[in-house]
Amino acid sequence: MKIKKILSLVLAGAMALSIGCTSGKQGGSAVGENSGGDSGGDKKLVVGYAQLGAESEWRTACTNSIKEEAEQRGIELKFSDAQQKQENQIKAIRSFIAQGVDVIGVSPVVESGWETVFKEVKDAGIPLVLVDRKADVSEDLYTSYLGSDFVEEGRKAADELAKLIDSKGNIVELQGTVGSSAAVGRQEGFLERLNEKYPDIKIIKSQTGDFTRAKGKEVMEAFLKSDGENIDALFSHNDDMAIGAIQAIEEYGKKPAEDIKIVSVDAVKGAFEAMIAGKLNVTVECNPLLGPQFFDVCEDIVAGKDVTKYIPSEEGVFRQDTAAQDLPNRKY
Ligand code: GYE
């Protein structure tokens, strides 16, 4: 009797073990335990993340958030920086497929041109999560999109800017990367608001500064050269370009945030410093700390849970008058 009992226990144990071992990438329980960190012999969750670049303070915060969170959860992260080039992102995704990762995350530098490679991901049976920026593909090609409502950010920026110039005047616009969902959405929301509510605000110049400080400065210099005496305000699609533009405005001999009002997007620390120095009026928040939400989704997907198609991040607006109080609480 006793021996029988021991034998059946051993058998049950062996079975449990073999289930544990074969619950490969789609296995639920193994992943739940993994998320706690070191879970004995269980398979680690392996995630490939194709970051788009390192063009701004926002991007650095986003990258750090993802790397730190992966480490905390004991997730093996394969990270790639595409230096703002779509072809590099596509290469990275293909290499993640070849390595057989459990989930792929990508922040698409531009919206178009993803169909082929996303289909390859789907054919390989690997779930795909869009992080931060959207791609213009059919919904069956990705599992979830996690990020900001860029159109809403554009609307908020228009309202803030209108307040600063009494709903009338000439403005210039520094756009983000051409064809990126962040730039497309921000411009759409901004224009929508101008058309609906502020007919006396005119955009007299609009050009891309590719989300970088250097380009923001260069393009603002060109705006000032041709229309310097005519510009009442600047709408910049991100803080880095606004910070570059501030330099250009000062070098031109005008006072940023006074002679030329400035509203930008992101709410990175550099923007708070500029507001405290009285050189930037408003920044609309766009949250880059996507690591925790990203790996929550990855773990849920692999555990076979239902995930929503769009996961929004929460965001606010910050103005010059409270910048000094706000800065110590900012995490990026
Ligand atoms: O606003 C900008 C960055 O995609 C939301 O990309 C992101 C944008 C962000 O370069 O600073």
PDB file of N, CA and C in Angstrom, residues 117-170:
ATOM      1  N   VAL A 117       6.291  43.162 -42.786  1.00  0.00           N
ATOM      2  CA  VAL A 117       7.024  42.597 -41.638  1.00  0.00           C
ATOM      3  C   VAL A 117       6.059  42.186 -40.509  1.00  0.00           C
ATOM      4  N   PHE A 118       4.976  42.937 -40.334  1.00  0.00           N
ATOM      5  CA  PHE A 118       4.010  42.552 -39.304  1.00  0.00           C
ATOM      6  C   PHE A 118       3.349  41.214 -39.658  1.00  0.00           C
ATOM      7  N   LYS A 119       3.153  40.990 -40.972  1.00  0.00           N
ATOM      8  CA  LYS A 119       2.587  39.699 -41.388  1.00  0.00           C
ATOM      9  C   LYS A 119       3.564  38.580 -41.064  1.00  0.00           C
ATOM     10  N   GLU A 120       4.851  38.862 -41.248  1.00  0.00           N
ATOM     11  CA  GLU A 120       5.869  37.847 -40.922  1.00  0.00           C
ATOM     12  C   GLU A 120       5.804  37.511 -39.429  1.00  0.00           C
ATOM     13  N   VAL A 121       5.603  38.529 -38.608  1.00  0.00           N
ATOM     14  CA  VAL A 121       5.504  38.306 -37.160  1.00  0.00           C
ATOM     15  C   VAL A 121       4.286  37.432 -36.868  1.00  0.00           C
ATOM     16  N   LYS A 122       3.197  37.766 -37.512  1.00  0.00           N
ATOM     17  CA  LYS A 122       1.951  37.007 -37.295  1.00  0.00           C
ATOM     18  C   LYS A 122       2.132  35.551 -37.741  1.00  0.00           C
ATOM     19  N   ASP A 123       2.743  35.360 -38.917  1.00  0.00           N
ATOM     20  CA  ASP A 123       2.952  33.997 -39.418  1.00  0.00           C
ATOM     21  C   ASP A 123       3.837  33.179 -38.477  1.00  0.00           C
ATOM     22  N   ALA A 124       4.744  33.881 -37.783  1.00  0.00           N
ATOM     23  CA  ALA A 124       5.628  33.173 -36.850  1.00  0.00           C
ATOM     24  C   ALA A 124       4.903  32.877 -35.534  1.00  0.00           C
ATOM     25  N   GLY A 125       3.666  33.364 -35.412  1.00  0.00           N
ATOM     26  CA  GLY A 125       2.876  33.105 -34.196  1.00  0.00           C
ATOM     27  C   GLY A 125       3.339  33.917 -32.995  1.00  0.00           C
ATOM     28  N   ILE A 126       3.995  35.049 -33.260  1.00  0.00           N
ATOM     29  CA  ILE A 126       4.486  35.871 -32.142  1.00  0.00           C
ATOM     30  C   ILE A 126       3.551  37.071 -31.955  1.00  0.00           C
ATOM     31  N   PRO A 127       3.047  37.269 -30.728  1.00  0.00           N
ATOM     32  CA  PRO A 127       2.190  38.440 -30.503  1.00  0.00           C
ATOM     33  C   PRO A 127       2.985  39.741 -30.630  1.00  0.00           C
ATOM     34  N   LEU A 128       2.325  40.766 -31.181  1.00  0.00           N
ATOM     35  CA  LEU A 128       2.998  42.050 -31.425  1.00  0.00           C
ATOM     36  C   LEU A 128       2.266  43.170 -30.676  1.00  0.00           C
ATOM     37  N   VAL A 129       3.035  43.982 -29.962  1.00  0.00           N
ATOM     38  CA  VAL A 129       2.444  45.114 -29.243  1.00  0.00           C
ATOM     39  C   VAL A 129       3.049  46.400 -29.774  1.00  0.00           C
ATOM     40  N   LEU A 130       2.188  47.355 -30.168  1.00  0.00           N
ATOM     41  CA  LEU A 130       2.680  48.661 -30.590  1.00  0.00           C
ATOM     42  C   LEU A 130       2.822  49.512 -29.335  1.00  0.00           C
ATOM     43  N   VAL A 131       4.008  50.096 -29.170  1.00  0.00           N
ATOM     44  CA  VAL A 131       4.286  50.886 -27.974  1.00  0.00           C
ATOM     45  C   VAL A 131       4.513  52.336 -28.397  1.00  0.00           C
ATOM     46  N   ASP A 132       3.839  53.261 -27.769  1.00  0.00           N
ATOM     47  CA  ASP A 132       3.996  54.694 -27.998  1.00  0.00           C
ATOM     48  C   ASP A 132       3.385  55.165 -29.323  1.00  0.00           C
ATOM     49  N   ARG A 133       3.931  54.750 -30.468  1.00  0.00           N
ATOM     50  CA  ARG A 133       3.391  55.228 -31.746  1.00  0.00           C
ATOM     51  C   ARG A 133       2.608  54.151 -32.472  1.00  0.00           C
ATOM     52  N   LYS A 134       1.674  54.626 -33.297  1.00  0.00           N
ATOM     53  CA  LYS A 134       0.806  53.699 -34.032  1.00  0.00           C
ATOM     54  C   LYS A 134       1.367  53.356 -35.400  1.00  0.00           C
ATOM     55  N   ALA A 135       0.846  52.282 -35.982  1.00  0.00           N
ATOM     56  CA  ALA A 135       1.179  51.917 -37.358  1.00  0.00           C
ATOM     57  C   ALA A 135      -0.122  51.821 -38.133  1.00  0.00           C
ATOM     58  N   ASP A 136      -0.042  52.173 -39.412  1.00  0.00           N
ATOM     59  CA  ASP A 136      -1.233  52.174 -40.243  1.00  0.00           C
ATOM     60  C   ASP A 136      -1.422  50.789 -40.866  1.00  0.00           C
ATOM     61  N   VAL A 137      -1.899  49.853 -40.067  1.00  0.00           N
ATOM     62  CA  VAL A 137      -2.110  48.479 -40.546  1.00  0.00           C
ATOM     63  C   VAL A 137      -3.461  47.987 -40.038  1.00  0.00           C
ATOM     64  N   SER A 138      -3.940  46.878 -40.603  1.00  0.00           N
ATOM     65  CA  SER A 138      -5.215  46.366 -40.122  1.00  0.00           C
ATOM     66  C   SER A 138      -5.034  45.789 -38.714  1.00  0.00           C
ATOM     67  N   GLU A 139      -6.123  45.840 -37.951  1.00  0.00           N
ATOM     68  CA  GLU A 139      -6.039  45.510 -36.521  1.00  0.00           C
ATOM     69  C   GLU A 139      -5.632  44.076 -36.218  1.00  0.00           C
ATOM     70  N   ASP A 140      -5.819  43.185 -37.202  1.00  0.00           N
ATOM     71  CA  ASP A 140      -5.468  41.787 -36.923  1.00  0.00           C
ATOM     72  C   ASP A 140      -3.952  41.569 -36.923  1.00  0.00           C
ATOM     73  N   LEU A 141      -3.203  42.587 -37.323  1.00  0.00           N
ATOM     74  CA  LEU A 141      -1.743  42.411 -37.380  1.00  0.00           C
ATOM     75  C   LEU A 141      -1.024  42.764 -36.080  1.00  0.00           C
ATOM     76  N   TYR A 142      -1.765  43.251 -35.084  1.00  0.00           N
ATOM     77  CA  TYR A 142      -1.133  43.470 -33.774  1.00  0.00           C
ATOM     78  C   TYR A 142      -2.134  43.145 -32.676  1.00  0.00           C
ATOM     79  N   THR A 143      -1.594  42.878 -31.502  1.00  0.00           N
ATOM     80  CA  THR A 143      -2.470  42.468 -30.402  1.00  0.00           C
ATOM     81  C   THR A 143      -2.996  43.675 -29.641  1.00  0.00           C
ATOM     82  N   SER A 144      -2.110  44.657 -29.431  1.00  0.00           N
ATOM     83  CA  SER A 144      -2.535  45.802 -28.635  1.00  0.00           C
ATOM     84  C   SER A 144      -1.674  47.022 -28.970  1.00  0.00           C
ATOM     85  N   TYR A 145      -2.264  48.203 -28.807  1.00  0.00           N
ATOM     86  CA  TYR A 145      -1.490  49.446 -28.927  1.00  0.00           C
ATOM     87  C   TYR A 145      -1.549  50.162 -27.595  1.00  0.00           C
ATOM     88  N   LEU A 146      -0.377  50.499 -27.081  1.00  0.00           N
ATOM     89  CA  LEU A 146      -0.273  51.169 -25.791  1.00  0.00           C
ATOM     90  C   LEU A 146       0.385  52.527 -26.010  1.00  0.00           C
ATOM     91  N   GLY A 147      -0.304  53.600 -25.681  1.00  0.00           N
ATOM     92  CA  GLY A 147       0.319  54.906 -25.880  1.00  0.00           C
ATOM     93  C   GLY A 147      -0.641  56.057 -25.656  1.00  0.00           C
ATOM     94  N   SER A 148      -0.226  57.225 -26.111  1.00  0.00           N
ATOM     95  CA  SER A 148      -0.955  58.455 -25.831  1.00  0.00           C
ATOM     96  C   SER A 148      -1.979  58.762 -26.917  1.00  0.00           C
ATOM     97  N   ASP A 149      -2.906  59.627 -26.554  1.00  0.00           N
ATOM     98  CA  ASP A 149      -3.864  60.133 -27.525  1.00  0.00           C
ATOM     99  C   ASP A 149      -3.267  61.423 -28.106  1.00  0.00           C
ATOM    100  N   PHE A 150      -2.580  61.279 -29.226  1.00  0.00           N
ATOM    101  CA  PHE A 150      -1.858  62.425 -29.789  1.00  0.00           C
ATOM    102  C   PHE A 150      -2.799  63.527 -30.283  1.00  0.00           C
ATOM    103  N   VAL A 151      -3.949  63.125 -30.783  1.00  0.00           N
ATOM    104  CA  VAL A 151      -4.918  64.122 -31.280  1.00  0.00           C
ATOM    105  C   VAL A 151      -5.389  64.999 -30.111  1.00  0.00           C
ATOM    106  N   GLU A 152      -5.647  64.353 -28.994  1.00  0.00           N
ATOM    107  CA  GLU A 152      -6.085  65.094 -27.809  1.00  0.00           C
ATOM    108  C   GLU A 152      -4.974  66.042 -27.331  1.00  0.00           C
ATOM    109  N   GLU A 153      -3.740  65.597 -27.422  1.00  0.00           N
ATOM    110  CA  GLU A 153      -2.626  66.484 -27.034  1.00  0.00           C
ATOM    111  C   GLU A 153      -2.606  67.733 -27.924  1.00  0.00           C
ATOM    112  N   GLY A 154      -2.864  67.533 -29.213  1.00  0.00           N
ATOM    113  CA  GLY A 154      -2.907  68.668 -30.147  1.00  0.00           C
ATOM    114  C   GLY A 154      -4.028  69.635 -29.795  1.00  0.00           C
ATOM    115  N   ARG A 155      -5.176  69.090 -29.404  1.00  0.00           N
ATOM    116  CA  ARG A 155      -6.311  69.955 -29.012  1.00  0.00           C
ATOM    117  C   ARG A 155      -5.953  70.763 -27.770  1.00  0.00           C
ATOM    118  N   LYS A 156      -5.361  70.078 -26.801  1.00  0.00           N
ATOM    119  CA  LYS A 156      -4.986  70.769 -25.556  1.00  0.00           C
ATOM    120  C   LYS A 156      -3.998  71.889 -25.864  1.00  0.00           C
ATOM    121  N   ALA A 157      -3.026  71.591 -26.733  1.00  0.00           N
ATOM    122  CA  ALA A 157      -2.011  72.596 -27.074  1.00  0.00           C
ATOM    123  C   ALA A 157      -2.668  73.815 -27.718  1.00  0.00           C
ATOM    124  N   ALA A 158      -3.652  73.594 -28.586  1.00  0.00           N
ATOM    125  CA  ALA A 158      -4.330  74.717 -29.254  1.00  0.00           C
ATOM    126  C   ALA A 158      -5.060  75.584 -28.232  1.00  0.00           C
ATOM    127  N   ASP A 159      -5.746  74.954 -27.280  1.00  0.00           N
ATOM    128  CA  ASP A 159      -6.463  75.732 -26.261  1.00  0.00           C
ATOM    129  C   ASP A 159      -5.497  76.561 -25.416  1.00  0.00           C
ATOM    130  N   GLU A 160      -4.378  75.953 -25.057  1.00  0.00           N
ATOM    131  CA  GLU A 160      -3.387  76.669 -24.236  1.00  0.00           C
ATOM    132  C   GLU A 160      -2.801  77.850 -24.998  1.00  0.00           C
ATOM    133  N   LEU A 161      -2.492  77.605 -26.247  1.00  0.00           N
ATOM    134  CA  LEU A 161      -1.885  78.649 -27.058  1.00  0.00           C
ATOM    135  C   LEU A 161      -2.864  79.804 -27.283  1.00  0.00           C
ATOM    136  N   ALA A 162      -4.124  79.455 -27.526  1.00  0.00           N
ATOM    137  CA  ALA A 162      -5.149  80.486 -27.750  1.00  0.00           C
ATOM    138  C   ALA A 162      -5.265  81.397 -26.526  1.00  0.00           C
ATOM    139  N   LYS A 163      -5.203  80.801 -25.340  1.00  0.00           N
ATOM    140  CA  LYS A 163      -5.293  81.599 -24.105  1.00  0.00           C
ATOM    141  C   LYS A 163      -4.164  82.611 -24.035  1.00  0.00           C
ATOM    142  N   LEU A 164      -2.978  82.181 -24.464  1.00  0.00           N
ATOM    143  CA  LEU A 164      -1.788  83.038 -24.338  1.00  0.00           C
ATOM    144  C   LEU A 164      -1.814  84.229 -25.303  1.00  0.00           C
ATOM    145  N   ILE A 165      -2.526  84.093 -26.417  1.00  0.00           N
ATOM    146  CA  ILE A 165      -2.527  85.190 -27.405  1.00  0.00           C
ATOM    147  C   ILE A 165      -3.949  85.718 -27.667  1.00  0.00           C
ATOM    148  N   ASP A 166      -4.806  85.584 -26.670  1.00  0.00           N
ATOM    149  CA  ASP A 166      -6.179  86.080 -26.790  1.00  0.00           C
ATOM    150  C   ASP A 166      -6.877  85.634 -28.069  1.00  0.00           C
ATOM    151  N   SER A 167      -6.647  84.427 -28.420  1.00  0.00           N
ATOM    152  CA  SER A 167      -7.320  83.808 -29.567  1.00  0.00           C
ATOM    153  C   SER A 167      -7.105  84.516 -30.907  1.00  0.00           C
ATOM    154  N   LYS A 168      -6.012  85.275 -31.013  1.00  0.00           N
ATOM    155  CA  LYS A 168      -5.715  85.851 -32.339  1.00  0.00           C
ATOM    156  C   LYS A 168      -4.207  86.056 -32.522  1.00  0.00           C
ATOM    157  N   GLY A 169      -3.759  85.890 -33.765  1.00  0.00           N
ATOM    158  CA  GLY A 169      -2.352  86.137 -34.050  1.00  0.00           C
ATOM    159  C   GLY A 169      -1.758  85.126 -35.009  1.00  0.00           C
ATOM    160  N   ASN A 170      -0.451  85.319 -35.254  1.00  0.00           N
ATOM    161  CA  ASN A 170       0.269  84.448 -36.188  1.00  0.00           C
ATOM    162  C   ASN A 170       1.113  83.449 -35.422  1.00  0.00           C
TER     163      ASN A 170
END
